[in-house]
Amino acid sequence: MGLELTTGLLDLFGAWAPWVALAIARPFGFSVFFMAFQWAQVSTGMIRMAFAVALALPALHFDPDGRAISELSMPFMATLAKEVAIGGFLGFIASVPLAIAVGAGGILDFYRGATQGMSDPSGGQVTAISSLMAVTSLWIFASVGGFWTVSSIIYSSYAAWPVSSTFPVLAQGAGLVIDMIERIIAGSLFLCAPVLIILFISDVVHLVSSKFGKNINVTHMAFSSKALIAVMVLPFFMLVAIQSMRSSYDWLNSVNDVMNRAFQ
């Protein structure tokens, strides 16, 4: 009896394990490349795997007459790698609002001369305003139900590119990666533009002052004055930035429509 039970469990595991791995692969790839997990200090593989399993479980069902692994259009390992890559690409798309916030803060700090930063969770360096913008963006992500949004993106991706399909059929939205990069750059510049203009005006004032005040070393004062202006303007800037970052996450809700245009 015990041997038959063990054999039955092993057979069940052998039939389910490949499909479970394929179901988990795409959400796990998403969690690896999604910037919110890095900035939220979710660096352990166990938490990322728990997120992937939680998304994969509703899609699993046992069908004794279902397709066999050998009937996939690609070898199992190639299909598994494809699913992880798709999940990573979706994680990159979902990271756009956070990347915009970090990029805007980096532009402001670079212009005011504060290029020294602290270590960020992704392994690089991030400046002070970038860190503030990233934390604010994470708070907005949680407050607007961001995890429901990214879960919807992952589930919708299976309709655009099923597990059993080798390639999707590309439509007019095939340049999706380029569009995402353009949105990050344009969004970062738009977000930091108000403070950037104020700092630029301060540079003009310093330039004029250096012409009329020959005895004043304006060059040494420029860095301190721009840092002081940034500190004074930052609270008002964050009120505007929060609304702009909210609109970035509202855009994230339209990613499903974008994927439907990109893949058919």
Tab-separated table of C-alpha atoms in Angstrom:
chain	number	residue	atom	x	y	z
A	1	MET	CA	0.000	0.000	0.000
A	2	GLY	CA	2.782	2.392	0.973
A	3	LEU	CA	4.738	1.576	-2.186
A	4	GLU	CA	1.700	2.165	-4.390
A	5	LEU	CA	1.035	5.501	-2.678
A	6	THR	CA	4.638	6.568	-3.125
A	7	THR	CA	4.605	5.535	-6.769
A	8	GLY	CA	1.353	7.394	-7.343
A	9	LEU	CA	2.710	10.556	-5.738
A	10	LEU	CA	5.883	10.355	-7.811
A	11	ASP	CA	3.861	9.905	-10.994
A	12	LEU	CA	1.675	12.854	-10.036
A	13	PHE	CA	4.734	14.976	-9.310
A	14	GLY	CA	6.325	13.959	-12.603
A	15	ALA	CA	3.191	14.955	-14.495
A	16	TRP	CA	2.710	18.254	-12.673
A	17	ALA	CA	6.264	19.482	-12.049
A	18	PRO	CA	7.069	20.632	-15.623
A	19	TRP	CA	3.793	22.537	-15.927
A	20	VAL	CA	4.217	24.106	-12.492
A	21	ALA	CA	7.719	25.230	-13.493
A	22	LEU	CA	6.369	26.784	-16.695
A	23	ALA	CA	3.566	28.515	-14.780
A	24	ILE	CA	5.994	29.987	-12.254
A	25	ALA	CA	8.678	31.001	-14.780
A	26	ARG	CA	6.991	34.112	-16.190
A	27	PRO	CA	5.970	35.680	-12.833
A	28	PHE	CA	9.397	34.848	-11.386
A	29	GLY	CA	11.163	36.513	-14.323
A	30	PHE	CA	8.938	39.525	-13.724
A	31	SER	CA	9.913	39.713	-10.054
A	32	VAL	CA	13.633	39.538	-10.894
A	33	PHE	CA	13.556	42.555	-13.234
A	34	PHE	CA	10.845	44.620	-11.529
A	35	MET	CA	12.529	47.635	-9.877
A	36	ALA	CA	9.941	47.876	-7.103
A	37	PHE	CA	11.152	44.587	-5.619
A	38	GLN	CA	14.714	45.902	-5.543
A	39	TRP	CA	13.828	49.243	-3.985
A	40	ALA	CA	11.522	47.605	-1.452
A	41	GLN	CA	14.542	45.561	-0.292
A	42	VAL	CA	12.881	42.328	-1.453
A	43	SER	CA	16.194	40.733	-2.346
A	44	THR	CA	15.547	37.188	-1.163
A	45	GLY	CA	14.608	34.596	-3.731
A	46	MET	CA	12.050	33.054	-1.369
A	47	ILE	CA	9.817	36.158	-1.380
A	48	ARG	CA	10.103	36.523	-5.143
A	49	MET	CA	9.247	32.846	-5.568
A	50	ALA	CA	6.269	33.232	-3.227
A	51	PHE	CA	5.021	36.079	-5.433
A	52	ALA	CA	5.461	33.907	-8.539
A	53	VAL	CA	3.702	30.911	-6.982
A	54	ALA	CA	0.806	33.087	-5.795
A	55	LEU	CA	0.246	34.299	-9.359
A	56	ALA	CA	0.720	30.848	-10.886
A	57	LEU	CA	-1.661	28.907	-8.628
A	58	PRO	CA	-4.947	30.312	-10.044
A	59	ALA	CA	-3.844	29.311	-13.544
A	60	LEU	CA	-3.067	25.693	-12.628
A	61	HIS	CA	-5.568	22.892	-13.053
A	62	PHE	CA	-5.134	19.148	-13.318
A	63	ASP	CA	-6.276	17.698	-16.609
A	64	PRO	CA	-5.318	14.024	-17.090
A	65	ASP	CA	-6.152	14.313	-20.793
A	66	GLY	CA	-4.211	17.534	-21.299
A	67	ARG	CA	-1.219	18.070	-23.515
A	68	ALA	CA	2.050	16.349	-22.754
A	69	ILE	CA	5.303	18.228	-22.344
A	70	SER	CA	6.599	16.540	-25.484
A	71	GLU	CA	3.850	18.269	-27.496
A	72	LEU	CA	5.236	21.753	-26.847
A	73	SER	CA	6.417	23.665	-29.908
A	74	MET	CA	9.874	24.054	-28.322
A	75	PRO	CA	12.019	21.875	-26.043
A	76	PHE	CA	11.075	22.172	-22.396
A	77	MET	CA	14.219	24.070	-21.311
A	78	ALA	CA	13.907	26.481	-24.245
A	79	THR	CA	10.261	27.113	-23.364
A	80	LEU	CA	11.236	27.687	-19.729
A	81	ALA	CA	13.914	30.197	-20.760
A	82	LYS	CA	11.417	31.932	-23.054
A	83	GLU	CA	8.919	32.310	-20.199
A	84	VAL	CA	11.556	33.813	-17.892
A	85	ALA	CA	12.596	36.243	-20.652
A	86	ILE	CA	8.983	37.316	-21.251
A	87	GLY	CA	8.535	37.882	-17.523
A	88	GLY	CA	11.716	39.965	-17.422
A	89	PHE	CA	10.469	42.089	-20.308
A	90	LEU	CA	7.160	42.668	-18.507
A	91	GLY	CA	9.105	43.614	-15.383
A	92	PHE	CA	11.002	46.189	-17.428
A	93	ILE	CA	7.726	47.667	-18.704
A	94	ALA	CA	6.225	47.819	-15.211
A	95	SER	CA	9.384	49.561	-13.938
A	96	VAL	CA	8.898	52.544	-16.261
A	97	PRO	CA	7.132	54.813	-13.683
A	98	LEU	CA	9.813	54.124	-11.071
A	99	ALA	CA	12.587	54.600	-13.638
A	100	ILE	CA	11.071	57.965	-14.600
A	101	ALA	CA	11.127	59.098	-10.963
A	102	VAL	CA	14.729	57.958	-10.406
A	103	GLY	CA	15.838	59.516	-13.696
A	104	ALA	CA	14.228	62.862	-12.869
A	105	GLY	CA	15.956	62.987	-9.494
A	106	GLY	CA	19.275	62.092	-11.102
A	107	ILE	CA	18.953	64.914	-13.640
A	108	LEU	CA	18.246	67.458	-10.893
A	109	ASP	CA	21.160	66.305	-8.746
A	110	PHE	CA	23.491	66.266	-11.742
A	111	TYR	CA	22.567	69.830	-12.679
A	112	ARG	CA	23.003	71.186	-9.169
A	113	GLY	CA	26.382	69.432	-8.890
A	114	ALA	CA	25.490	66.778	-6.305
A	115	THR	CA	26.689	63.763	-8.263
A	116	GLN	CA	27.862	61.753	-5.257
A	117	GLY	CA	25.290	59.187	-4.257
A	118	MET	CA	24.616	56.256	-2.018
A	119	SER	CA	24.409	52.614	-3.000
A	120	ASP	CA	21.021	51.679	-4.377
A	121	PRO	CA	19.401	48.237	-4.006
A	122	SER	CA	20.035	47.385	-7.657
A	123	GLY	CA	23.804	47.503	-7.149
A	124	GLY	CA	24.605	50.961	-8.532
A	125	GLN	CA	24.563	54.441	-7.042
A	126	VAL	CA	21.677	56.831	-6.617
A	127	THR	CA	21.710	60.497	-5.648
A	128	ALA	CA	19.754	62.060	-2.796
A	129	ILE	CA	16.791	63.415	-4.777
A	130	SER	CA	16.654	60.205	-6.837
A	131	SER	CA	16.322	58.213	-3.629
A	132	LEU	CA	13.541	60.527	-2.409
A	133	MET	CA	11.712	60.227	-5.734
A	134	ALA	CA	12.072	56.433	-5.751
A	135	VAL	CA	10.641	56.052	-2.239
A	136	THR	CA	7.767	58.393	-3.149
A	137	SER	CA	7.089	56.405	-6.314
A	138	LEU	CA	6.988	53.167	-4.304
A	139	TRP	CA	4.484	54.712	-1.902
A	140	ILE	CA	2.299	55.772	-4.836
A	141	PHE	CA	2.636	52.297	-6.372
A	142	ALA	CA	1.290	50.724	-3.190
A	143	SER	CA	-1.460	53.322	-2.705
A	144	VAL	CA	-2.932	52.978	-6.218
A	145	GLY	CA	-3.060	49.172	-6.096
A	146	GLY	CA	0.010	48.624	-8.207
A	147	PHE	CA	0.264	44.898	-7.514
A	148	TRP	CA	-3.227	44.366	-8.913
A	149	THR	CA	-2.138	46.223	-12.033
A	150	VAL	CA	1.059	44.235	-12.569
A	151	SER	CA	-0.805	40.990	-11.895
A	152	SER	CA	-3.272	41.931	-14.632
A	153	ILE	CA	-0.369	42.633	-16.994
A	154	ILE	CA	1.144	39.207	-16.345
A	155	TYR	CA	-2.154	37.368	-16.824
A	156	SER	CA	-2.968	39.317	-19.998
A	157	SER	CA	0.434	38.474	-21.443
A	158	TYR	CA	-0.577	34.811	-21.717
A	159	ALA	CA	-3.236	35.798	-24.255
A	160	ALA	CA	-0.699	37.847	-26.214
A	161	TRP	CA	2.000	35.163	-26.086
A	162	PRO	CA	0.829	31.737	-24.853
A	163	VAL	CA	3.222	29.288	-23.245
A	164	SER	CA	2.843	26.829	-26.116
A	165	SER	CA	3.613	29.405	-28.849
A	166	THR	CA	7.147	29.840	-30.106
A	167	PHE	CA	6.667	33.372	-31.415
A	168	PRO	CA	3.843	35.907	-31.268
A	169	VAL	CA	2.487	37.520	-34.391
A	170	LEU	CA	3.866	41.068	-34.356
A	171	ALA	CA	1.583	43.948	-35.305
A	172	GLN	CA	2.141	47.715	-35.501
A	173	GLY	CA	3.307	47.942	-31.906
A	174	ALA	CA	6.456	45.879	-32.449
A	175	GLY	CA	8.674	48.793	-31.359
A	176	LEU	CA	7.435	48.490	-27.784
A	177	VAL	CA	10.921	48.522	-26.222
A	178	ILE	CA	11.846	51.755	-27.994
A	179	ASP	CA	8.568	53.322	-26.888
A	180	MET	CA	9.288	52.397	-23.264
A	181	ILE	CA	12.792	53.915	-23.404
A	182	GLU	CA	11.422	57.092	-24.982
A	183	ARG	CA	8.775	57.317	-22.261
A	184	ILE	CA	11.415	56.977	-19.523
A	185	ILE	CA	13.590	59.754	-20.993
A	186	ALA	CA	10.722	62.103	-21.852
A	187	GLY	CA	8.946	61.458	-18.546
A	188	SER	CA	12.116	62.135	-16.544
A	189	LEU	CA	12.740	65.438	-18.332
A	190	PHE	CA	9.107	66.501	-17.967
A	191	LEU	CA	9.040	65.611	-14.275
A	192	CYS	CA	12.188	67.547	-13.376
A	193	ALA	CA	11.580	70.469	-15.776
A	194	PRO	CA	10.105	72.965	-13.210
A	195	VAL	CA	13.033	72.721	-10.790
A	196	LEU	CA	15.491	72.507	-13.673
A	197	ILE	CA	14.201	75.836	-15.035
A	198	ILE	CA	14.546	77.480	-11.614
A	199	LEU	CA	18.124	76.231	-11.264
A	200	PHE	CA	18.891	77.449	-14.776
A	201	ILE	CA	17.575	80.906	-13.856
A	202	SER	CA	19.854	80.861	-10.812
A	203	ASP	CA	22.796	80.153	-13.127
A	204	VAL	CA	21.812	83.145	-15.256
A	205	VAL	CA	21.701	85.303	-12.111
A	206	HIS	CA	25.164	84.056	-11.142
A	207	LEU	CA	26.438	84.862	-14.623
A	208	VAL	CA	25.065	88.405	-14.499
A	209	SER	CA	26.398	88.868	-10.961
A	210	SER	CA	29.879	87.820	-12.046
A	211	LYS	CA	29.853	90.562	-14.673
A	212	PHE	CA	28.814	93.344	-12.304
A	213	GLY	CA	30.370	92.107	-9.076
A	214	LYS	CA	34.039	91.748	-9.926
A	215	ASN	CA	35.094	91.396	-6.293
A	216	ILE	CA	32.660	88.558	-5.563
A	217	ASN	CA	33.722	85.007	-6.373
A	218	VAL	CA	30.397	83.839	-7.762
A	219	THR	CA	31.815	80.497	-8.906
A	220	HIS	CA	32.306	79.283	-5.337
A	221	MET	CA	28.821	80.468	-4.384
A	222	ALA	CA	27.039	78.775	-7.289
A	223	PHE	CA	27.043	75.274	-5.831
A	224	SER	CA	25.854	76.342	-2.377
A	225	SER	CA	23.168	78.648	-3.735
A	226	LYS	CA	21.795	76.010	-6.121
A	227	ALA	CA	21.708	73.462	-3.299
A	228	LEU	CA	19.850	75.986	-1.117
A	229	ILE	CA	17.377	76.780	-3.912
A	230	ALA	CA	16.763	73.065	-4.487
A	231	VAL	CA	16.014	72.534	-0.787
A	232	MET	CA	13.592	75.484	-0.765
A	233	VAL	CA	11.788	74.418	-3.936
A	234	LEU	CA	11.761	70.661	-3.255
A	235	PRO	CA	8.655	70.555	-0.976
A	236	PHE	CA	6.557	72.374	-3.583
A	237	PHE	CA	8.075	70.294	-6.358
A	238	MET	CA	7.114	67.048	-4.615
A	239	LEU	CA	3.448	68.120	-4.558
A	240	VAL	CA	3.530	68.414	-8.337
A	241	ALA	CA	5.726	65.342	-8.764
A	242	ILE	CA	3.309	63.116	-6.855
A	243	GLN	CA	0.502	63.978	-9.264
A	244	SER	CA	2.780	63.363	-12.234
A	245	MET	CA	3.907	60.002	-10.853
A	246	ARG	CA	0.279	59.040	-10.275
A	247	SER	CA	-0.382	59.676	-13.964
A	248	SER	CA	2.580	57.411	-14.783
A	249	TYR	CA	0.940	54.578	-12.870
A	250	ASP	CA	-2.370	55.373	-14.565
A	251	TRP	CA	-0.522	54.833	-17.828
A	252	LEU	CA	0.586	51.445	-16.508
A	253	ASN	CA	-3.072	50.375	-16.530
A	254	SER	CA	-3.109	50.785	-20.314
A	255	VAL	CA	-0.240	48.357	-20.886
A	256	ASN	CA	-2.724	45.554	-21.585
A	257	ASP	CA	-4.104	47.517	-24.537
A	258	VAL	CA	-0.570	48.248	-25.714
A	259	MET	CA	0.269	44.538	-25.669
A	260	ASN	CA	-2.853	43.730	-27.649
A	261	ARG	CA	-1.689	46.180	-30.311
A	262	ALA	CA	1.861	44.856	-30.222
A	263	PHE	CA	0.957	41.152	-30.350
A	264	GLN	CA	-2.026	39.561	-32.028
